Short mmCIF file of C-alpha atoms and ligand atoms in Angstrom, two decimals:
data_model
loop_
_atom_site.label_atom_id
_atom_site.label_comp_id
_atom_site.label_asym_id
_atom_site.label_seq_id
_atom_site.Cartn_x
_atom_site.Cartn_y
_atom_site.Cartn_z
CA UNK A 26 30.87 -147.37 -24.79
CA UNK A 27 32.52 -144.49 -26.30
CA UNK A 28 35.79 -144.52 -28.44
CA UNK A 29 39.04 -145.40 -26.06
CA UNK A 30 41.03 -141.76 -25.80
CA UNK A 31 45.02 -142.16 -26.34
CA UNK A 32 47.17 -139.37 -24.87
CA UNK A 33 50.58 -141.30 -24.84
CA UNK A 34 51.87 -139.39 -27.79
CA UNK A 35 55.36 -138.64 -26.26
CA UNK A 36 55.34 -143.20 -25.82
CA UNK A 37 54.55 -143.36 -29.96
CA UNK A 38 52.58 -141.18 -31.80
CA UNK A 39 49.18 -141.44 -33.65
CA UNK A 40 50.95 -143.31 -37.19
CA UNK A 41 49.58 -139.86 -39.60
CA UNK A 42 47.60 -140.98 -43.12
CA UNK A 43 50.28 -139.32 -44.83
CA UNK A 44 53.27 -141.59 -43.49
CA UNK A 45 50.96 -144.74 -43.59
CA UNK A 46 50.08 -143.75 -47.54
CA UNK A 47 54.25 -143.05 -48.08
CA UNK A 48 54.96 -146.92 -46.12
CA UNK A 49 52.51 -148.05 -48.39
CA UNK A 50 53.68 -146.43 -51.63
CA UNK A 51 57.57 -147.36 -50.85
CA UNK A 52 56.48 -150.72 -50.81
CA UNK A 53 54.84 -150.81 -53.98
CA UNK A 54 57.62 -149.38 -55.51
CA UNK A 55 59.95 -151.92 -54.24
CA UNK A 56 63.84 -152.04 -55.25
CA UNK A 57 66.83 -151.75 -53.49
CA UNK A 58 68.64 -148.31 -53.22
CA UNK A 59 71.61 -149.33 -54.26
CA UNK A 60 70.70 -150.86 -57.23
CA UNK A 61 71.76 -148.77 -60.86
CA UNK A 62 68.36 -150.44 -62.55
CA UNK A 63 64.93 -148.34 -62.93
CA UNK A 64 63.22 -150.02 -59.49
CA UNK A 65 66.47 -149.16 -57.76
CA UNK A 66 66.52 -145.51 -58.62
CA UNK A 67 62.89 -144.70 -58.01
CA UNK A 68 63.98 -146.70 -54.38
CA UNK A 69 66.88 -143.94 -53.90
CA UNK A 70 64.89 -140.96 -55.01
CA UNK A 71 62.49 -142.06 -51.82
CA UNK A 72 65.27 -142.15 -49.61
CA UNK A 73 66.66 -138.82 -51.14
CA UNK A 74 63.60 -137.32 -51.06
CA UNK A 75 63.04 -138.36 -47.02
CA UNK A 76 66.36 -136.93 -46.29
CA UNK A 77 65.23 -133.57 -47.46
CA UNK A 78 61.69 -133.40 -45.90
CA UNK A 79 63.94 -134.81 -42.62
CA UNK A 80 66.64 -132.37 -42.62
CA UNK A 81 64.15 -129.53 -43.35
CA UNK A 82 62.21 -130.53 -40.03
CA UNK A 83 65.24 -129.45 -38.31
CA UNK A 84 66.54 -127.33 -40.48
CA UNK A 85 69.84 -129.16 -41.41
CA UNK A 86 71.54 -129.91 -44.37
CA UNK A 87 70.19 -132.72 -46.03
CA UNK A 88 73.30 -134.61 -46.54
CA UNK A 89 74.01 -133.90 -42.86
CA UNK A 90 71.41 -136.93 -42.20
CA UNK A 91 72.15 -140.54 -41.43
CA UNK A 92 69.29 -142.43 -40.90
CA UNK A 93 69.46 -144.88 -37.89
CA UNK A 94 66.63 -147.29 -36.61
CA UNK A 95 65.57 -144.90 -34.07
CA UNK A 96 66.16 -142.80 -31.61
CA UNK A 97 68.54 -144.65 -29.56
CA UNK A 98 70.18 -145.59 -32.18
CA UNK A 99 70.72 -141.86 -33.03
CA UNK A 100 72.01 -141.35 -30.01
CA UNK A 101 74.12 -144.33 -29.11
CA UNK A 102 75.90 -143.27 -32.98
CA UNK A 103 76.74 -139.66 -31.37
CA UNK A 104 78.30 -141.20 -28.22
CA UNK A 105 80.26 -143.63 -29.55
CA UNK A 106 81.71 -141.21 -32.62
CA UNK A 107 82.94 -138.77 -30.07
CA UNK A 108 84.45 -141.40 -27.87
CA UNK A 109 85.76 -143.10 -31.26
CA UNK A 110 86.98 -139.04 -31.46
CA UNK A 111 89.24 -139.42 -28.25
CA UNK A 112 86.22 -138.39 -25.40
CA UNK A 113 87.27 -139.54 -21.76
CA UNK A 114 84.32 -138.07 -19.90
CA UNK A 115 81.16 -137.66 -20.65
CA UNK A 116 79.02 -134.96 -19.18
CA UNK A 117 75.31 -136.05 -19.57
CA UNK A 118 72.09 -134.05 -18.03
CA UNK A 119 70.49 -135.39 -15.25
CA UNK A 120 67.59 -135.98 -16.30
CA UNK A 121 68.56 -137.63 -20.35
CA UNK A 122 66.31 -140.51 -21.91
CA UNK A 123 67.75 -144.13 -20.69
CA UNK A 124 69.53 -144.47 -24.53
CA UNK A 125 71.54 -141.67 -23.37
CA UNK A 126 71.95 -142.94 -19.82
CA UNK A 127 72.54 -146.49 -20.63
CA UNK A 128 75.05 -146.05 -23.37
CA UNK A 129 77.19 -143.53 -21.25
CA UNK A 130 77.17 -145.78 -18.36
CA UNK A 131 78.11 -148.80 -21.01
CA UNK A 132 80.71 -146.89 -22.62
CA UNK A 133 83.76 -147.84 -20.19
CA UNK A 134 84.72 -143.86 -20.13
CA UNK A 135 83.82 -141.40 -17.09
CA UNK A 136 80.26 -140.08 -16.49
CA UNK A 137 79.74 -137.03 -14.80
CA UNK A 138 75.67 -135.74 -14.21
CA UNK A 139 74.97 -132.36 -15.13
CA UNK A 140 72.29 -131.64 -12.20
CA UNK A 141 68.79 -130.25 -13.14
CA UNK A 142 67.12 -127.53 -10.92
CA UNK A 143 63.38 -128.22 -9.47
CA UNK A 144 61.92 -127.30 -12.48
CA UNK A 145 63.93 -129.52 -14.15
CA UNK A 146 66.32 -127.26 -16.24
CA UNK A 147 70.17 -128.52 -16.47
CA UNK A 148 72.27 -126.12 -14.14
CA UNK A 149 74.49 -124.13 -16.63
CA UNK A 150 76.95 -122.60 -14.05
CA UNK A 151 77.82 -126.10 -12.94
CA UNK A 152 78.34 -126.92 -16.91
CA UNK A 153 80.07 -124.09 -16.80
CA UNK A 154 82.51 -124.55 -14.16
CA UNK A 155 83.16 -127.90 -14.43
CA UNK A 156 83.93 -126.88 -18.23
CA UNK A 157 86.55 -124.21 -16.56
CA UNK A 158 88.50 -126.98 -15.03
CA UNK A 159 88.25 -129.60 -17.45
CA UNK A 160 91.37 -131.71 -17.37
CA UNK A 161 92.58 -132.09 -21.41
CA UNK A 162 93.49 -135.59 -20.37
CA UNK A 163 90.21 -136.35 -20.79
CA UNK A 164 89.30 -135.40 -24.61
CA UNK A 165 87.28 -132.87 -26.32
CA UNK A 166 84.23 -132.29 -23.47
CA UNK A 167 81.12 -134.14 -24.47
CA UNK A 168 78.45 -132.75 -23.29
CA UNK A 169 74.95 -134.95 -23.80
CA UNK A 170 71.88 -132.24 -23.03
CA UNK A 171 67.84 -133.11 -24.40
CA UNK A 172 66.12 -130.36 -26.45
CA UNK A 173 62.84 -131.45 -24.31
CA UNK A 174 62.49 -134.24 -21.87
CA UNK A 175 59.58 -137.14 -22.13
CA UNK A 176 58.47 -136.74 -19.20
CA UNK A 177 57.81 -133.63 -18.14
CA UNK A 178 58.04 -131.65 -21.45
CA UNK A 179 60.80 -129.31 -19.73
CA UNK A 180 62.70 -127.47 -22.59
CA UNK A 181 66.66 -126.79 -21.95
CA UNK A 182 68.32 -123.79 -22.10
CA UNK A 183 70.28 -125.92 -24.83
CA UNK A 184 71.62 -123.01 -27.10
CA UNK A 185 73.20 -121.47 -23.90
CA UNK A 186 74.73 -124.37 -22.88
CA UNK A 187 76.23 -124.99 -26.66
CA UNK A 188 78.08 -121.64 -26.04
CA UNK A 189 79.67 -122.83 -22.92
CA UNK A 190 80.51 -126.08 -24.70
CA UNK A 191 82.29 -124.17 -27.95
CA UNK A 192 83.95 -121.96 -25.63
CA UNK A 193 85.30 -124.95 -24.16
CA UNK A 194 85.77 -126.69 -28.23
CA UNK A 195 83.11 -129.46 -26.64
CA UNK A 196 80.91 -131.10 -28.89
CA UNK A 197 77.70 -131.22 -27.50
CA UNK A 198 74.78 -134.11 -28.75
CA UNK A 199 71.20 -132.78 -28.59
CA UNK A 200 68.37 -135.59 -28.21
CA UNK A 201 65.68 -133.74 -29.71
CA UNK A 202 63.71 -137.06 -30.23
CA UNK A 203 60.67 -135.36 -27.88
CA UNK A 204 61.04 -132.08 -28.84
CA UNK A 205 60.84 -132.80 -33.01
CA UNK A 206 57.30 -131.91 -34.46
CA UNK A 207 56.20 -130.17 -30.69
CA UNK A 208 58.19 -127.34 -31.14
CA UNK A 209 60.37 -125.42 -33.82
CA UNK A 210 64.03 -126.75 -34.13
CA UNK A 211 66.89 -125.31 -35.57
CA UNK A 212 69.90 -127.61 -35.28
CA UNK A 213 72.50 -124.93 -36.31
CA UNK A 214 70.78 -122.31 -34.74
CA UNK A 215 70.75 -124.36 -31.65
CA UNK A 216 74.68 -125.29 -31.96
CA UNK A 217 73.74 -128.86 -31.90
CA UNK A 218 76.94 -130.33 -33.15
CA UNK A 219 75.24 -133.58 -33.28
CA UNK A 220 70.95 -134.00 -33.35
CA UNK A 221 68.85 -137.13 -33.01
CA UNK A 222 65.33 -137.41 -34.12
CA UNK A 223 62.78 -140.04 -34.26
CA UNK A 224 59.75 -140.97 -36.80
CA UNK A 225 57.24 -142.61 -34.18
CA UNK A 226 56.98 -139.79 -31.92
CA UNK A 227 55.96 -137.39 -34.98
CA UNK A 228 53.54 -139.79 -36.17
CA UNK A 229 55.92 -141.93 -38.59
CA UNK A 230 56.76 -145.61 -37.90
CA UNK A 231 58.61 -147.08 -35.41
CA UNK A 232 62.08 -148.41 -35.76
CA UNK A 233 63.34 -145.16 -37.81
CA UNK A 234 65.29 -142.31 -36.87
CA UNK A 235 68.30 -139.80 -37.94
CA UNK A 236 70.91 -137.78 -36.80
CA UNK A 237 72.00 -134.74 -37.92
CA UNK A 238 75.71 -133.45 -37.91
CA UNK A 239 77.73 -130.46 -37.91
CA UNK A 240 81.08 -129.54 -38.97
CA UNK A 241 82.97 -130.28 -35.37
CA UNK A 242 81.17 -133.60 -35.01
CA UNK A 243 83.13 -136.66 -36.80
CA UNK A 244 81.16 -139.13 -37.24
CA UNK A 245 82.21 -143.07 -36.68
CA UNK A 246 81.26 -145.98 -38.81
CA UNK A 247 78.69 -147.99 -36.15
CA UNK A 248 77.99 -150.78 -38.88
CA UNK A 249 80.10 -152.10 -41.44
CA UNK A 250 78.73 -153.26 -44.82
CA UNK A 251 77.50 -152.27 -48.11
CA UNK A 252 79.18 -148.23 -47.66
CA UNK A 253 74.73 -147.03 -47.23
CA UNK A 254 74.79 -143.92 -45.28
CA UNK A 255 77.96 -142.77 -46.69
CA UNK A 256 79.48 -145.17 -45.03
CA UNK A 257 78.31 -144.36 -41.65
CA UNK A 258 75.69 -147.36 -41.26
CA UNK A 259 76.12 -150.46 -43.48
CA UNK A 260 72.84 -152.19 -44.70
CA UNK A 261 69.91 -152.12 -46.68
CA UNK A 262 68.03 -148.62 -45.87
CA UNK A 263 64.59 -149.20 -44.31
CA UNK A 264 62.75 -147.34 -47.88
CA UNK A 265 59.19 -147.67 -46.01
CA UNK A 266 59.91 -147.23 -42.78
CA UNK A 267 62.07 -143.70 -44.03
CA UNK A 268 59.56 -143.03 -46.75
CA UNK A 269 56.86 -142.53 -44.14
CA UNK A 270 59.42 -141.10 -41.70
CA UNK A 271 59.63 -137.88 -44.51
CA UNK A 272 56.01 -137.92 -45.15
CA UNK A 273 55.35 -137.44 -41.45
CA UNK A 274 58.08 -135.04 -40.91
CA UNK A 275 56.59 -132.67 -44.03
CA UNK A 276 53.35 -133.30 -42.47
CA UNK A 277 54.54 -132.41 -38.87
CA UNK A 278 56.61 -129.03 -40.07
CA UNK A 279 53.50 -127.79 -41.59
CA UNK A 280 51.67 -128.55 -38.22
CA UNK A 281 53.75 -126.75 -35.84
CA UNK A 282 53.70 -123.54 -38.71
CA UNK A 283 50.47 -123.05 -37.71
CA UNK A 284 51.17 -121.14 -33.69
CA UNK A 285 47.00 -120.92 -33.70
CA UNK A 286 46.83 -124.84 -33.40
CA UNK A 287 49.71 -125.27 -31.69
CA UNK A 288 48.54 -122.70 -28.74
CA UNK A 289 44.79 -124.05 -28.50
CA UNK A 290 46.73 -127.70 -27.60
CA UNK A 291 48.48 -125.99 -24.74
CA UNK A 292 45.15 -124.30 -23.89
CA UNK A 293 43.61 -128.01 -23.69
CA UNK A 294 46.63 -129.25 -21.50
CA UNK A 295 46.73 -125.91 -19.37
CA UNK A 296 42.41 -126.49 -18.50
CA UNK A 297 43.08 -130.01 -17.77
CA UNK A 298 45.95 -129.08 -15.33
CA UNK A 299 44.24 -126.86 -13.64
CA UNK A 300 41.28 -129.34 -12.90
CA UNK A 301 44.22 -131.65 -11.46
CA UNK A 302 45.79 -129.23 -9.44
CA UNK A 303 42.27 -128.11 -7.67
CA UNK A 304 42.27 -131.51 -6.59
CA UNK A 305 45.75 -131.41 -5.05
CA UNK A 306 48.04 -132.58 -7.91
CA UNK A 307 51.34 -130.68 -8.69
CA UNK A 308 52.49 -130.16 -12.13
CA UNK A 309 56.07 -131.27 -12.69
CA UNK A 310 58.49 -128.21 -14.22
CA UNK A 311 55.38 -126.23 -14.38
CA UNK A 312 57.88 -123.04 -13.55
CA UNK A 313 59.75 -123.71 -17.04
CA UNK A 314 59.10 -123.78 -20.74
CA UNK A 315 57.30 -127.11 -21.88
CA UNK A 316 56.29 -128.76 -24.89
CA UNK A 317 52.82 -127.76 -25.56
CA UNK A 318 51.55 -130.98 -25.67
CA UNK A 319 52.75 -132.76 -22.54
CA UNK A 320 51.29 -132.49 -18.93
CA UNK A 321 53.20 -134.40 -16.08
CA UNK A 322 51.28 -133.74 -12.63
CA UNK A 323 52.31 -135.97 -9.50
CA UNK A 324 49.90 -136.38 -6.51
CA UNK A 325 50.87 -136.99 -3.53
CA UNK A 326 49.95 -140.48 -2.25
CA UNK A 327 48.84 -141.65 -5.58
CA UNK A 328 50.69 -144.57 -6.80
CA UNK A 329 51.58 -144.07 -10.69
CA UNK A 330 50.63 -147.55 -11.49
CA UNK A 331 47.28 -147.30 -9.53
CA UNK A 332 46.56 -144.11 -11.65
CA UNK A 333 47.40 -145.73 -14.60
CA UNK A 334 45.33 -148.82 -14.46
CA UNK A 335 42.32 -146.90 -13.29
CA UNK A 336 42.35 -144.58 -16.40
CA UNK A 337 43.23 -147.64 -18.60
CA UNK A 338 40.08 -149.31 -16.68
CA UNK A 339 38.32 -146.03 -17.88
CA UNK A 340 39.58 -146.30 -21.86
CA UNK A 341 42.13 -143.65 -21.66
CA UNK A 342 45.22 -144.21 -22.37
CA UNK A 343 48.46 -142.40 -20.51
CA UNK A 344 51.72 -143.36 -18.97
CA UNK A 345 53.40 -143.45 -15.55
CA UNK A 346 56.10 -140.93 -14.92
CA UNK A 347 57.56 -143.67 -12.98
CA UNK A 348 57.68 -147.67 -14.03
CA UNK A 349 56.47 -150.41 -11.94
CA UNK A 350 58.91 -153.27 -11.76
CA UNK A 351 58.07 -156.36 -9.73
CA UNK A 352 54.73 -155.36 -8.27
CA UNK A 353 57.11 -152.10 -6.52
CA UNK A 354 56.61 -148.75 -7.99
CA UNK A 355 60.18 -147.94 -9.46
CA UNK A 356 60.61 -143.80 -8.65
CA UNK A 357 60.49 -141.94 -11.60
CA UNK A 358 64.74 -140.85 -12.14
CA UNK A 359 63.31 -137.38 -14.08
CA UNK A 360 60.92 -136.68 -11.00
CA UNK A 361 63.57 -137.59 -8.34
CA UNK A 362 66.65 -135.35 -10.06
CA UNK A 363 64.19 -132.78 -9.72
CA UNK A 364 63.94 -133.17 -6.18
CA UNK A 365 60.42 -134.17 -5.54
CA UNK A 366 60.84 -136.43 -3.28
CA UNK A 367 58.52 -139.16 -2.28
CA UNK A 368 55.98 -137.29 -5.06
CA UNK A 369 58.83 -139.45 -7.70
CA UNK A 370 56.71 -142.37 -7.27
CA UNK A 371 53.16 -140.52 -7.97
CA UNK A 372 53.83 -139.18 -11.66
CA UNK A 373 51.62 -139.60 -14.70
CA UNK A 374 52.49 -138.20 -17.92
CA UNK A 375 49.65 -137.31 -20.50
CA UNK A 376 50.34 -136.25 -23.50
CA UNK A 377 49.00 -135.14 -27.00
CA UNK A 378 49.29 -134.91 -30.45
CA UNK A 379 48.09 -134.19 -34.20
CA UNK A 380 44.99 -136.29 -33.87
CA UNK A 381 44.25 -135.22 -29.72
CA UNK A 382 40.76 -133.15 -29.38
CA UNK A 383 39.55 -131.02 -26.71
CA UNK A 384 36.99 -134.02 -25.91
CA UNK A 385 39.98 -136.34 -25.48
CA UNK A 386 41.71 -133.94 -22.53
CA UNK A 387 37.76 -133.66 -20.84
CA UNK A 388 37.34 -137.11 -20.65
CA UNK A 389 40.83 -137.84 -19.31
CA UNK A 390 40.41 -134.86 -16.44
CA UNK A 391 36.78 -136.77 -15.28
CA UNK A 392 38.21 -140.39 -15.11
CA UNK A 393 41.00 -139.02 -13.51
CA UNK A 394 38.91 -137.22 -10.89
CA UNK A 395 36.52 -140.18 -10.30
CA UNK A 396 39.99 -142.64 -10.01
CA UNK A 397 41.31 -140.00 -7.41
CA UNK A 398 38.08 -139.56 -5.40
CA UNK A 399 37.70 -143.39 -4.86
CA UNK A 400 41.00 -143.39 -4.40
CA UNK A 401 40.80 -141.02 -1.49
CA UNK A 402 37.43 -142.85 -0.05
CA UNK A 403 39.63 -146.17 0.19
CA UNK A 404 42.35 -144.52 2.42
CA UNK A 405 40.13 -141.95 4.38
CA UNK A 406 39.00 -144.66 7.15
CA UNK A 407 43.01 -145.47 7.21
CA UNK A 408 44.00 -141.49 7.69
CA UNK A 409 41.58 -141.45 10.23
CA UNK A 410 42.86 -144.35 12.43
CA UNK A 411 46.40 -142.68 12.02
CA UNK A 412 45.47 -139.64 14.21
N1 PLP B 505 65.13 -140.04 -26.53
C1 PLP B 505 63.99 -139.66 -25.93
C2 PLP B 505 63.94 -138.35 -25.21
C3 PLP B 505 62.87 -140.48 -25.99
O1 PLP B 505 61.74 -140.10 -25.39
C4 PLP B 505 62.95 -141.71 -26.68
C5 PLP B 505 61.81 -142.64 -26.72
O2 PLP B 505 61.00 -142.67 -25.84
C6 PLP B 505 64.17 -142.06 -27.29
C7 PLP B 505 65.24 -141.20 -27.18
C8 PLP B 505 64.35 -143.35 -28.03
O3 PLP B 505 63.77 -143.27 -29.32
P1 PLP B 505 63.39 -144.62 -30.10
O4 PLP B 505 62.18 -145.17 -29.42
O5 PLP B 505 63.11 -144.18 -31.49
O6 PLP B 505 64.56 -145.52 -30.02
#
């Protein structure tokens, strides 16, 4: 049986050799950061040294990074400093990861959604005029807006929405946790006054993240302790898991310097889309810029779950734009704010990375067009009796 094929990069990434070898070596070092002795030091110059390879991912300052245990920790620390700040309302895109979602909606202040058009890009002149009548009463304007989403790879027109938000003195968070190692980030350049980032989905370990900070962004203390972080997050510092976390953001950064590699990837996903749309399939936010790596297609008719399982059935491994909870087929909340319609509950995302071949996208495309054909035999005698 030939090798299983795994394009779920945008659920956790392929681990790279080079973080696995930097876990490794971080544990074999041992000591504790904040210890003065030898084994402590050569523990801190790890961490330093991860900050650095980190911040120069996404081109920060390096002592502009707290490290977190993850990406929704990242983001859960920029909501809750600028409601800490005095925030009332919270202005969050349509279509953000649950952290974002789910910690807003937790937060006891207002929520407001910014709505996404139907390729899936946040509507800037509604930021903008509900920015023109923002009530002061309700704090600074916090604006919460994804670099690129996980589902459909849609990129957002985030530096023009951080002008409306200075104009407005908002501080606006970017979750770039999908976007980091796919595509070039600038966090300044962006106007990201506040940037999260996570290790597993550039092929570092799980449970390991940062955020970045600029000069309007105070940031609050979300865990009390022994002062690590510069205060900002109390306990021991994760050396391996951040050690690796470095090594796989140096890794990534020289990746996505090379545009030839990056391009042929798109050229992979672009082939395989257009085998899936011959067949009827539509490609989500196909109209607007996209990661290179991620394809989200939605056929109409085809559960998400009944995709899934049949490729999983075939050794390849993807995800459902939409979750299946209970036995019912939960509508995707991306596809639907994008106003597909009944299509919401047909998604599949596929999606690839560092280690993805051209062989891996074939033999996803031919499982995927043997799962649909018997898919289509099973409900042609029922189409039939309909008419
Ligand atoms: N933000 C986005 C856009 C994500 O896709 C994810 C993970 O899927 C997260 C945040 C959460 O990151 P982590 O798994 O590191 O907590």
């Amino acid at each position: 049986m030939s090798p299983r094929v795994y394009l779920d990069y945008n659920a956790t990434a392929v681990v790279r050799p080079e973080a696995a070898a930097a876990i490794a070596h971080a544990l074999d070092v041992g000591g504790n950061p904040s210890s003065v002795h030898a084994a402590g030091r050569a523990a801190r110059a790890l961490v330093e040294q991860a900050r650095a390879d980190v911040a120069a991912l996404i081109a920060a300052p390096a002592p502009t990074v707290v490290f977190t245990s993850g990406g929704t920790e990242a983001n859960a620390l920029a909501l809750e400093s600028a409601i800490a700040a005095g925030a009332r309302r919270l202005l969050i895109s349509a279509v953000e990861h649950d952290s974002i979602q789910e910690t807003a909606h937790a937060s006891g202040v207002a929520v407001e959604e910014i709505p996404v058009d139907r390729s899936g890009r946040a509507d800037l002149t509604w930021l903008s005029e509900r920015l023109a009548r923002w009530d002061a009463r309700d704090g600074r304007p916090f604006v919460a807006l994804m670099l690129a989403n996980n589902e459909t790879g849609v990129i957002q027109p985030v530096a023009e929405a951080a002008e409306l938000v200075r104009a407005a003195d908002g501080w606006l968070h970017v979750d770039a946790v999908q976007a980091a190692g796919k595509i070039a980030i600038d966090s300044r350049a962006l106007g990201a006054d506040t940037l999260a980032i996570s290790a597993h989905k550039i092929g570092g370990p799980q449970g390991v993240g940062a955020l970045t900070f600029g000069p309007r962004a105070t940031l609050s203390r979300r865990q009390h302790g022994g002062g690590q972080e510069r205060g900002r997050r109390g306990g021991t510092e994760n050396v391996p898991g951040i050690n690796g976390f470095g090594a796989a953001a140096k890794a990534t950064l020289q990746a996505i310097s090379q545009p030839v590699d990056v391009e042929e990837k798109a050229a992979w996903r672009d082939a395989a889309a257009q085998r899936l749309k011959a067949a009827g399939a539509v490609v989500a936010g196909e109209a607007a810029p996209r990661l290179p790596n991620t394809l989200c297609v939605a056929t109409p008719g085809f559960a998400s779950d009944t995709q899934v399982m049949a490729l999983d059935l075939a050794g390849v491994m993807v995800s459902a734009g939409a979750a299946c909870s209970s036995g019912k087929v939960k509508q995707s909340p991306v596809l639907a704010a994008m106003g597909l319609g009944d299509l919401a509950a047909c998604g599949l995302r596929v999606s690839g990375g560092w280690a993805s071949t051209q062989a891996d996208w074939n033999r996803f495309v031919d499982a995927w067009l043997e799962a649909f054909e018997r898919h289509a035999a099973r409900r042609a005698p029922a189409v039939a009796g309909v008419s």
